[in-house]
PDB file of C-alpha atoms in Angstrom:
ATOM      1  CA  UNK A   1       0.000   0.000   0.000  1.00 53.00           C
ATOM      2  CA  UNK A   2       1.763   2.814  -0.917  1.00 74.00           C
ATOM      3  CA  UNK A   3      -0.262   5.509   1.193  1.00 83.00           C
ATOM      4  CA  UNK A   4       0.016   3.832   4.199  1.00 80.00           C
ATOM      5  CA  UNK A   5      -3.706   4.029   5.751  1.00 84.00           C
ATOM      6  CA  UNK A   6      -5.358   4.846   2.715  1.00 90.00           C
ATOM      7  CA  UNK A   7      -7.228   2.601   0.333  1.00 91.00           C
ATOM      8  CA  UNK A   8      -6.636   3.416  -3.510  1.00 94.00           C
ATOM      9  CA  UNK A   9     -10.243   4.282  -4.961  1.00 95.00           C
ATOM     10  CA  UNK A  10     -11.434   1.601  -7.733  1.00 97.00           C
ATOM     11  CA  UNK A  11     -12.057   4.679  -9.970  1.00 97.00           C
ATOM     12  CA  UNK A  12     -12.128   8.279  -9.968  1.00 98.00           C
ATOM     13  CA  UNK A  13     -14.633   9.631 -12.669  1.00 98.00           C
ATOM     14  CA  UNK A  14     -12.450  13.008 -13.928  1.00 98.00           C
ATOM     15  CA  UNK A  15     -15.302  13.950 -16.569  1.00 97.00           C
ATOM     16  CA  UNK A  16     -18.330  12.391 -18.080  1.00 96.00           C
ATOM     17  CA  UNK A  17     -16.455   8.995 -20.738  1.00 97.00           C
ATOM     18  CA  UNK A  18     -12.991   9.613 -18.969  1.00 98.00           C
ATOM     19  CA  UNK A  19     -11.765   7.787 -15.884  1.00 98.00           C
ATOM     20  CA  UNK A  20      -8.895   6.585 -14.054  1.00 98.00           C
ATOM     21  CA  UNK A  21      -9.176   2.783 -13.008  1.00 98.00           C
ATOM     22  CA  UNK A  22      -7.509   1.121 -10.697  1.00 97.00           C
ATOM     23  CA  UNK A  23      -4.489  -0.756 -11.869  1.00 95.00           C
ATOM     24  CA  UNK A  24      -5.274  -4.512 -12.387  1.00 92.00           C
ATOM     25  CA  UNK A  25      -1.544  -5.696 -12.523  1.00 89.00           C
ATOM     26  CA  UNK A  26      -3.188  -6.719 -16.661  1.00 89.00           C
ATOM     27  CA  UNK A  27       0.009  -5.880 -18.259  1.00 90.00           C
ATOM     28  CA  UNK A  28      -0.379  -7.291 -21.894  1.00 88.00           C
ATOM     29  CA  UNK A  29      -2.543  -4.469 -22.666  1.00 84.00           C
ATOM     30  CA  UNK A  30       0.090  -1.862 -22.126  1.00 92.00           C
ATOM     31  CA  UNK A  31       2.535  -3.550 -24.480  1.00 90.00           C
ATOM     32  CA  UNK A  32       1.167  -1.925 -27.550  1.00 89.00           C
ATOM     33  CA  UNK A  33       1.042   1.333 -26.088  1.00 91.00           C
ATOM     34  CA  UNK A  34       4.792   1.047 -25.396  1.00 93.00           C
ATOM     35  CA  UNK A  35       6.003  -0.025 -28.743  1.00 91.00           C
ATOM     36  CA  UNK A  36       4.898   3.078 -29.913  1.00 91.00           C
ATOM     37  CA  UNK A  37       7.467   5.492 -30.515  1.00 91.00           C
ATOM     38  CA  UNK A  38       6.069   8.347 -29.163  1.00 91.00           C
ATOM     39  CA  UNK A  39       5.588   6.243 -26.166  1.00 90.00           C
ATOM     40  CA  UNK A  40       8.980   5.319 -25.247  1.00 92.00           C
ATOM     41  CA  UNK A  41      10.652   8.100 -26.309  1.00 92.00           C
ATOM     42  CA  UNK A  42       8.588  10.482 -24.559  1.00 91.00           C
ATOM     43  CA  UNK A  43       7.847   8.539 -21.663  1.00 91.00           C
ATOM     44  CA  UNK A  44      10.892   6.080 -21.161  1.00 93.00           C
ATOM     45  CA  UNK A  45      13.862   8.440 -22.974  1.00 92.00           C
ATOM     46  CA  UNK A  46      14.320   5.140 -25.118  1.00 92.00           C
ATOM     47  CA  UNK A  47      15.968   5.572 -28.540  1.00 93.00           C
ATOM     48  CA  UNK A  48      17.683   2.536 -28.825  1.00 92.00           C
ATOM     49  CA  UNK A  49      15.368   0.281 -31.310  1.00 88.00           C
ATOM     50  CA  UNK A  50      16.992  -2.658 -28.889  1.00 90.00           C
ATOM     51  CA  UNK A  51      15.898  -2.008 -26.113  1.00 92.00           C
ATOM     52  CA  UNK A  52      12.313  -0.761 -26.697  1.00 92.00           C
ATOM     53  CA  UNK A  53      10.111  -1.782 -23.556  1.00 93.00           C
ATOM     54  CA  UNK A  54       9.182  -5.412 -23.303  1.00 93.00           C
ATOM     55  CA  UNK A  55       7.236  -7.577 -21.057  1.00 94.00           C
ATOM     56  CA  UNK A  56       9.405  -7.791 -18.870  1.00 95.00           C
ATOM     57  CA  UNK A  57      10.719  -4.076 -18.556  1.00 94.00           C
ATOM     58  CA  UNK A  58       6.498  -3.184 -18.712  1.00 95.00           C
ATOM     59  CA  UNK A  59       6.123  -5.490 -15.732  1.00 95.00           C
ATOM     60  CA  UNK A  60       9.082  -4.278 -13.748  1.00 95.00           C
ATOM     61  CA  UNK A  61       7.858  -0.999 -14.362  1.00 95.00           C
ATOM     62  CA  UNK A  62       4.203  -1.496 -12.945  1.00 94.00           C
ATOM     63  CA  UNK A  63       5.665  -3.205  -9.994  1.00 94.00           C
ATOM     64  CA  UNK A  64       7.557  -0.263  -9.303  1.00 95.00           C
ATOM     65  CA  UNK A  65       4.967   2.159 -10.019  1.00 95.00           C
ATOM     66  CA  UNK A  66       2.436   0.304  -8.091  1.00 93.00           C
ATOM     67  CA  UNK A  67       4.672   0.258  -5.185  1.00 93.00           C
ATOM     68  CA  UNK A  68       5.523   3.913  -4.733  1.00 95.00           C
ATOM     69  CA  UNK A  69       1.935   5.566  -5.661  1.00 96.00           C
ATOM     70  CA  UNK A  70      -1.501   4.519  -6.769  1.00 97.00           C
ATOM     71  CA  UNK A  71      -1.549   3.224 -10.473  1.00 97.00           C
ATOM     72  CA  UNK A  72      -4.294   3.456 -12.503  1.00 97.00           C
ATOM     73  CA  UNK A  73      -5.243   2.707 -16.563  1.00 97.00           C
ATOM     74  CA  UNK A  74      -6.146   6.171 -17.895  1.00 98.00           C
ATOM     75  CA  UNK A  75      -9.902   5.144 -19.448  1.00 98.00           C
ATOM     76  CA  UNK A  76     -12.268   6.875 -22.310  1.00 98.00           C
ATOM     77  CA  UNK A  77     -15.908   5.973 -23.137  1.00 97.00           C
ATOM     78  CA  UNK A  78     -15.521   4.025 -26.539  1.00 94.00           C
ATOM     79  CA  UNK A  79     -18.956   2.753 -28.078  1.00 92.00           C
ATOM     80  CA  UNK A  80     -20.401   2.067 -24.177  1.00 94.00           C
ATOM     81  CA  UNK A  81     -17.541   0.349 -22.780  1.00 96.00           C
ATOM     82  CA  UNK A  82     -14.398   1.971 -21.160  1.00 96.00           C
ATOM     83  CA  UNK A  83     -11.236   1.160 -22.899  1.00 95.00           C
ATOM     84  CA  UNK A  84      -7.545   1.875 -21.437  1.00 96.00           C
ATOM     85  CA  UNK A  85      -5.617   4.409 -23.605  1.00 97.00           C
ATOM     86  CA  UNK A  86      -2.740   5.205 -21.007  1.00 97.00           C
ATOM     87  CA  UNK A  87      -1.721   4.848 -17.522  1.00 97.00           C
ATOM     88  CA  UNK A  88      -0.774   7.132 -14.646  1.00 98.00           C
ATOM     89  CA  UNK A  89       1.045   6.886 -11.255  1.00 97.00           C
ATOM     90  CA  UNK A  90      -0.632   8.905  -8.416  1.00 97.00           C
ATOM     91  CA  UNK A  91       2.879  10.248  -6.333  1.00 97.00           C
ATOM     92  CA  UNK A  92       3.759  13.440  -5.193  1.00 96.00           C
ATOM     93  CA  UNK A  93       7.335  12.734  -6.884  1.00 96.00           C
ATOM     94  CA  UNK A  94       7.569  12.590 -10.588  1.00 96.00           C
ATOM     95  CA  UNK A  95       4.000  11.221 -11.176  1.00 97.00           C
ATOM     96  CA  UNK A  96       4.260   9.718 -14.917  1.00 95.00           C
ATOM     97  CA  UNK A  97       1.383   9.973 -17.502  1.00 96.00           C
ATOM     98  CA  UNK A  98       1.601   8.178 -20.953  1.00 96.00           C
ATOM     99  CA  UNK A  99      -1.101   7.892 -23.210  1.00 96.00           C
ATOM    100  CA  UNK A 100      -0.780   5.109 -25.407  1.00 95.00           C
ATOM    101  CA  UNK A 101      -3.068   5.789 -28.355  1.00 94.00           C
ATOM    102  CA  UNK A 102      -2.152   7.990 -30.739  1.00 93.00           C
ATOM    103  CA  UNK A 103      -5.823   9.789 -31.095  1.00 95.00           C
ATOM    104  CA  UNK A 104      -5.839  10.444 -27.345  1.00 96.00           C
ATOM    105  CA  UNK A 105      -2.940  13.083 -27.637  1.00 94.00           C
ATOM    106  CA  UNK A 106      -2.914  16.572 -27.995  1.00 92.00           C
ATOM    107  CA  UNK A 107      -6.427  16.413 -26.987  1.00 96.00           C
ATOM    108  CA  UNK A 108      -6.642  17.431 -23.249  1.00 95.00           C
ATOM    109  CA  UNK A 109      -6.333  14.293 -21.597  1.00 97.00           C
ATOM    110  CA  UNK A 110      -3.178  14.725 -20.034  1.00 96.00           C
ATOM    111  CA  UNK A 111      -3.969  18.042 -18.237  1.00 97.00           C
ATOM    112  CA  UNK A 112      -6.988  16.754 -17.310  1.00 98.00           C
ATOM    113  CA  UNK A 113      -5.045  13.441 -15.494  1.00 98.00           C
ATOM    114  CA  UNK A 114      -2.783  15.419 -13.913  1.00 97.00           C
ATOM    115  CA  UNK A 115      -5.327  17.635 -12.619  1.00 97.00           C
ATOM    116  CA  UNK A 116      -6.751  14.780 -11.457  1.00 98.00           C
ATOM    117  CA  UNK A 117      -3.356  13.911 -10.110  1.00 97.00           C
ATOM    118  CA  UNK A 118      -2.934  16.851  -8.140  1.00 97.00           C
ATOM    119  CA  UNK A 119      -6.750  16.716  -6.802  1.00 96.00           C
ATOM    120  CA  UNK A 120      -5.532  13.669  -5.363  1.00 96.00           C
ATOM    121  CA  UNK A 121      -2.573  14.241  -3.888  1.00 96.00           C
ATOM    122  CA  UNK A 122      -4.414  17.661  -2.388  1.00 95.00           C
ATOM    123  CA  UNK A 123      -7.091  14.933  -0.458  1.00 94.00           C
ATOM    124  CA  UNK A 124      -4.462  13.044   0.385  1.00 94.00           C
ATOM    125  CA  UNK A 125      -2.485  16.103   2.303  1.00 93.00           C
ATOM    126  CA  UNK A 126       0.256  16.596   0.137  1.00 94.00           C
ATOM    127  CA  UNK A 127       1.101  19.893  -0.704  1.00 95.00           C
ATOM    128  CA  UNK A 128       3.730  19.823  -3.628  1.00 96.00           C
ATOM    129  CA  UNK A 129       4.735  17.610  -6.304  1.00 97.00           C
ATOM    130  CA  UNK A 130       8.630  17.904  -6.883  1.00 97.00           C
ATOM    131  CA  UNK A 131      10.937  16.156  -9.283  1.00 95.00           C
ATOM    132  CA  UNK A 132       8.938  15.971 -12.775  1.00 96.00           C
ATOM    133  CA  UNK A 133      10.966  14.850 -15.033  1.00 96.00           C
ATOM    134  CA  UNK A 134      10.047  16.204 -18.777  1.00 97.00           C
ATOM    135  CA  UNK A 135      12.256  15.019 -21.554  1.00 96.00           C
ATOM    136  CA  UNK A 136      13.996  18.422 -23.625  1.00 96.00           C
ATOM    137  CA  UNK A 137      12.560  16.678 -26.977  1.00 96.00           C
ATOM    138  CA  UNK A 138       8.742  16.386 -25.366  1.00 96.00           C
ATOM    139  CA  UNK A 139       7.439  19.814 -25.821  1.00 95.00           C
ATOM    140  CA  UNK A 140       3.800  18.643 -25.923  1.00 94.00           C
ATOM    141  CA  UNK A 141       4.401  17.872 -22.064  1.00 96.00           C
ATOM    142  CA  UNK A 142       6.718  21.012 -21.062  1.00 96.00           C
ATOM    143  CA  UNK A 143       3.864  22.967 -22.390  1.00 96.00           C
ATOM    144  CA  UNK A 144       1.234  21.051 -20.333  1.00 96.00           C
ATOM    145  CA  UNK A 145       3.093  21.424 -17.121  1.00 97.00           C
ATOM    146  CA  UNK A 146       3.645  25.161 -17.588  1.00 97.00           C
ATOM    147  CA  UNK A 147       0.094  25.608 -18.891  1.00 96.00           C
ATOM    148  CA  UNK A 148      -1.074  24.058 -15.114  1.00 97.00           C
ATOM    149  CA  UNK A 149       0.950  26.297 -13.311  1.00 96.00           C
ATOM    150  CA  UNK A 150       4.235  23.698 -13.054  1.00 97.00           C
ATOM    151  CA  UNK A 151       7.468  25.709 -12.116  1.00 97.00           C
ATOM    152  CA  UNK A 152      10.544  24.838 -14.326  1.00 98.00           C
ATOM    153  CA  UNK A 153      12.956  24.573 -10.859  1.00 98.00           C
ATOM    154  CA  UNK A 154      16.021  22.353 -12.895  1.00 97.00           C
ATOM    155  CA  UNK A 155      17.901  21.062 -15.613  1.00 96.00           C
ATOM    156  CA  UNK A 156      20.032  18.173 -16.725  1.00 97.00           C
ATOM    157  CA  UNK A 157      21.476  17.401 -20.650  1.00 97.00           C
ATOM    158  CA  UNK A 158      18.200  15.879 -21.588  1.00 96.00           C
ATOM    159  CA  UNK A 159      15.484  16.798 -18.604  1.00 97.00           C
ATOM    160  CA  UNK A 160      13.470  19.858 -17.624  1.00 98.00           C
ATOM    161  CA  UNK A 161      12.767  19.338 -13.844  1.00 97.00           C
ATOM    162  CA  UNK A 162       9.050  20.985 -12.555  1.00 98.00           C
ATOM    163  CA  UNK A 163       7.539  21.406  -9.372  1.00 97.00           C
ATOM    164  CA  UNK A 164       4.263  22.657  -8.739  1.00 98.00           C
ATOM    165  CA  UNK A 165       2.760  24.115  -5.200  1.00 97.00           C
ATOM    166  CA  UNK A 166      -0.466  22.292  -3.964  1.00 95.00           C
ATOM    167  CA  UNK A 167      -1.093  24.507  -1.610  1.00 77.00           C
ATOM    168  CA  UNK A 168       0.903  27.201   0.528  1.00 59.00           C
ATOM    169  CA  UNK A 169       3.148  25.309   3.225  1.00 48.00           C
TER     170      UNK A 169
END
């Protein structure tokens, strides 16, 4: 349990067809979404054709994931039945967000999972989330932490470091 006390919610409903669902630990349907490019560049920093995420990298990943925040399958409405099109990690450190399918991006989504992410974390008492990491080359995401209020606080060759203030300490 990674919020020691406090039960992970099955779902929380962020808008009318979108929803974040409780991860499952069902992994196979996440290895599509990381063969796409997009996907593990963005998300992972992967270039290197070789070692483009696999089962077992996906599975190390959720059980990392799971273990240090509350993972959940980032859900839409499709034709009356949810379907997963990303995942997110609930954390006040670096909480990652990937959307998987390529029609799901540039749409909203994101901003509206990490508001969801900070709503969260807010309920849960946190008051900042420090440490996330935004690859140079993913502008799509630099421009959805700024456009939430994220504070650029660092750099490294390849990373943009944000915070953003919950709430006044």
């Amino acid at each position: 349990m990674p919020f020691p006390n406090i039960d992970q919610p099955e779902t929380i409903e962020i808008e009318p067809g979108l929803r974040l669902k409780r991860f499952d630990g069902n992994i196979d349907k996440m290895l599509e979404g990381y063969h796409d490019p997009v996907v593990y560049q963005n998300s992972e920093g992967i270039f290197d054709e070789d070692k483009i995420p696999d089962m077992e990298y996906i599975t190390r990943m959720c059980h990392y994931l799971d273990s240090v925040g509350e993972m959940y399958f980032i859900q839409v409405l499709e034709d009356s039945e949810y379907t997963s099109v990303g995942d997110v990690t609930v954390k006040p450190e670096n909480p990652p967000i990937a959307i998987w399918v390529d029609k799901y991006r540039g749409v909203g989504i994101g901003s509206k999972v990490m508001t969801a992410v900070i709503s969260r974390l807010s309920s849960l008492g946190y008051k900042k989330i420090t440490g996330s990491i935004v690859y140079k080359w993913n502008v799509a995401s630099q421009k959805m932490h700024e456009r939430l209020g994220f504070s650029r606080v660092g750099e490294t060759d390849k990373e943009y470091i944000y915070e953003y203030v919950i709430a006044d300490e």
